mmCIF file of C-alpha atoms in Angstrom:
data_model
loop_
_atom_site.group_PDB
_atom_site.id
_atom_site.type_symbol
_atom_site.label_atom_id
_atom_site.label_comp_id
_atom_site.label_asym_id
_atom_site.label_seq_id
_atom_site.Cartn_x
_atom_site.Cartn_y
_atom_site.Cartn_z
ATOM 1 C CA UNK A 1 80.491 95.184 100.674
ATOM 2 C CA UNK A 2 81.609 92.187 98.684
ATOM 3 C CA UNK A 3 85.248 92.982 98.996
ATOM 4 C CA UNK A 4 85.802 94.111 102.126
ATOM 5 C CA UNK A 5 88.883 93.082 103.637
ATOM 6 C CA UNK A 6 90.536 94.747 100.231
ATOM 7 C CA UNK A 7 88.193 98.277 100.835
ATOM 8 C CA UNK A 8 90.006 98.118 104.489
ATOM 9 C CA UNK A 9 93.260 97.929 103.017
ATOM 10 C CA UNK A 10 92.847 100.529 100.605
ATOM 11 C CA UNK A 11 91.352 102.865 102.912
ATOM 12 C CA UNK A 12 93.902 101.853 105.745
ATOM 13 C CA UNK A 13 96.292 102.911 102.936
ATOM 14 C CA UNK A 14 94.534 106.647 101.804
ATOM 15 C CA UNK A 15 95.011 107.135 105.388
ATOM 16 C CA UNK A 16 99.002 107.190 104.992
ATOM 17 C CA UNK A 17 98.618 109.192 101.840
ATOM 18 C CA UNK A 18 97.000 111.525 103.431
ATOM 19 C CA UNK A 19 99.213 111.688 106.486
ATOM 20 C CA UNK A 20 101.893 111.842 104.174
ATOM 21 C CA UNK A 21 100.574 114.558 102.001
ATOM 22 C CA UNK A 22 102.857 117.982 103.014
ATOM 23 C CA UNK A 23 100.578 119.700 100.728
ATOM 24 C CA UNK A 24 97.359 118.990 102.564
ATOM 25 C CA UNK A 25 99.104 119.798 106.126
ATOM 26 C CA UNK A 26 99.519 123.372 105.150
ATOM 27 C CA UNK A 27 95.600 123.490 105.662
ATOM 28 C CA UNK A 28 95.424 122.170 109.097
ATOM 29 C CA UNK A 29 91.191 121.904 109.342
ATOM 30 C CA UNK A 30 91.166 120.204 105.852
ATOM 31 C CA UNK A 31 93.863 117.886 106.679
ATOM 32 C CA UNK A 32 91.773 117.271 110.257
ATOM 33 C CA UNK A 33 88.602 117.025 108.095
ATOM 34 C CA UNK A 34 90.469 114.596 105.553
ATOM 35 C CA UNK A 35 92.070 112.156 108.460
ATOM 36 C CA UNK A 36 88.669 112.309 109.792
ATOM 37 C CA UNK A 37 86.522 111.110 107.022
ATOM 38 C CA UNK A 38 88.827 108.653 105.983
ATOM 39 C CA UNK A 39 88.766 107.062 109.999
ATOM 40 C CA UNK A 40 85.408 107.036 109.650
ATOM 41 C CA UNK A 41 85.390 105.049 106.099
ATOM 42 C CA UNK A 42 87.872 102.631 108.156
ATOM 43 C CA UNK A 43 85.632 101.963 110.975
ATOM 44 C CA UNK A 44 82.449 101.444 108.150
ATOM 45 C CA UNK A 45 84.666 99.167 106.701
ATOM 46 C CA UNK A 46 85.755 97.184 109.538
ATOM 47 C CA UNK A 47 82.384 96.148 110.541
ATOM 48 C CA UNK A 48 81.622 95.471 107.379
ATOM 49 C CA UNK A 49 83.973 92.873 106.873
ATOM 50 C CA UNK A 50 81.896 89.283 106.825
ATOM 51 C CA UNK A 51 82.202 86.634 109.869
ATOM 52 C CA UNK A 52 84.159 87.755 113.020
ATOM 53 C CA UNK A 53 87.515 89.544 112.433
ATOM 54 C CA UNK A 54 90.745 87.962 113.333
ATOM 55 C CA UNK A 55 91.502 88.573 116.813
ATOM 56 C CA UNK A 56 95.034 90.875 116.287
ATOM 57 C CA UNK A 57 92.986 93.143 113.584
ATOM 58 C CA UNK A 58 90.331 93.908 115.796
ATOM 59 C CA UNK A 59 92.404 94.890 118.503
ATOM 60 C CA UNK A 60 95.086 97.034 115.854
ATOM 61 C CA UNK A 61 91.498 98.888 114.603
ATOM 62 C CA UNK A 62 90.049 99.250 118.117
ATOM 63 C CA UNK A 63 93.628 100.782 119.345
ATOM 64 C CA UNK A 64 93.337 102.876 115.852
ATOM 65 C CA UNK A 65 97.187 100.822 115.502
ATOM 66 C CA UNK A 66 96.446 101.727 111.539
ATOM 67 C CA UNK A 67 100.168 101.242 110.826
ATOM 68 C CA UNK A 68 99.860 97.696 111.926
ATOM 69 C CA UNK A 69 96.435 96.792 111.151
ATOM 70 C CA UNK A 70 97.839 97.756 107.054
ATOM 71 C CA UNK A 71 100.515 95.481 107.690
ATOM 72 C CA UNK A 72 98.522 92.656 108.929
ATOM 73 C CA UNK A 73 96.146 92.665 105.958
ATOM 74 C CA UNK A 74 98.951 92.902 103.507
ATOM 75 C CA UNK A 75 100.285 89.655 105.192
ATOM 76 C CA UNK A 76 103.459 91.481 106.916
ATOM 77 C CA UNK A 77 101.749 91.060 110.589
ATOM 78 C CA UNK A 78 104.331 92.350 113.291
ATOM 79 C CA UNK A 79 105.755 89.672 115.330
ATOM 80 C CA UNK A 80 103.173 88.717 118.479
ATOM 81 C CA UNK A 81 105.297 89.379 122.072
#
């Protein structure tokens, strides 16, 4: 997986889409089946990304914080506390 990092961010971003798609929650086990397969393609992804991850994205994927791990490889990383 030559690109990576960008196959994360896309698939960190399907995720939303599908979260976001009304019509898809009106068929609750497709939607399921759809989030599911998609978390799946994120955590394929994610160790597929070359050398070690950066500290904060592993622990947004390994918390499934999807929300924030999107905004950290889109360069919009939430402030540390």
């Amino acid at each position: 997986m030559e690109n990576a990092p960008v196959d994360l961010r896309d698939a960190l971003r399907e995720r939303l889409a599908i979260i976001r798609d009304e019509e898809s929650r009106r068929d609750a086990q497709a939607h399921m089946a759809r989030l599911s397969a998609v978390s799946e393609k994120i955590d394929k992804l994610a160790a597929a990304v070359p050398g070690p991850l950066d500290p904060q994205l592993a622990h947004y994927l390994q918390r499934r914080s999807y929300d924030k791990a999107l905004e950290f490889l889109e360069g919009q990383a939430p402030p540390r506390p």
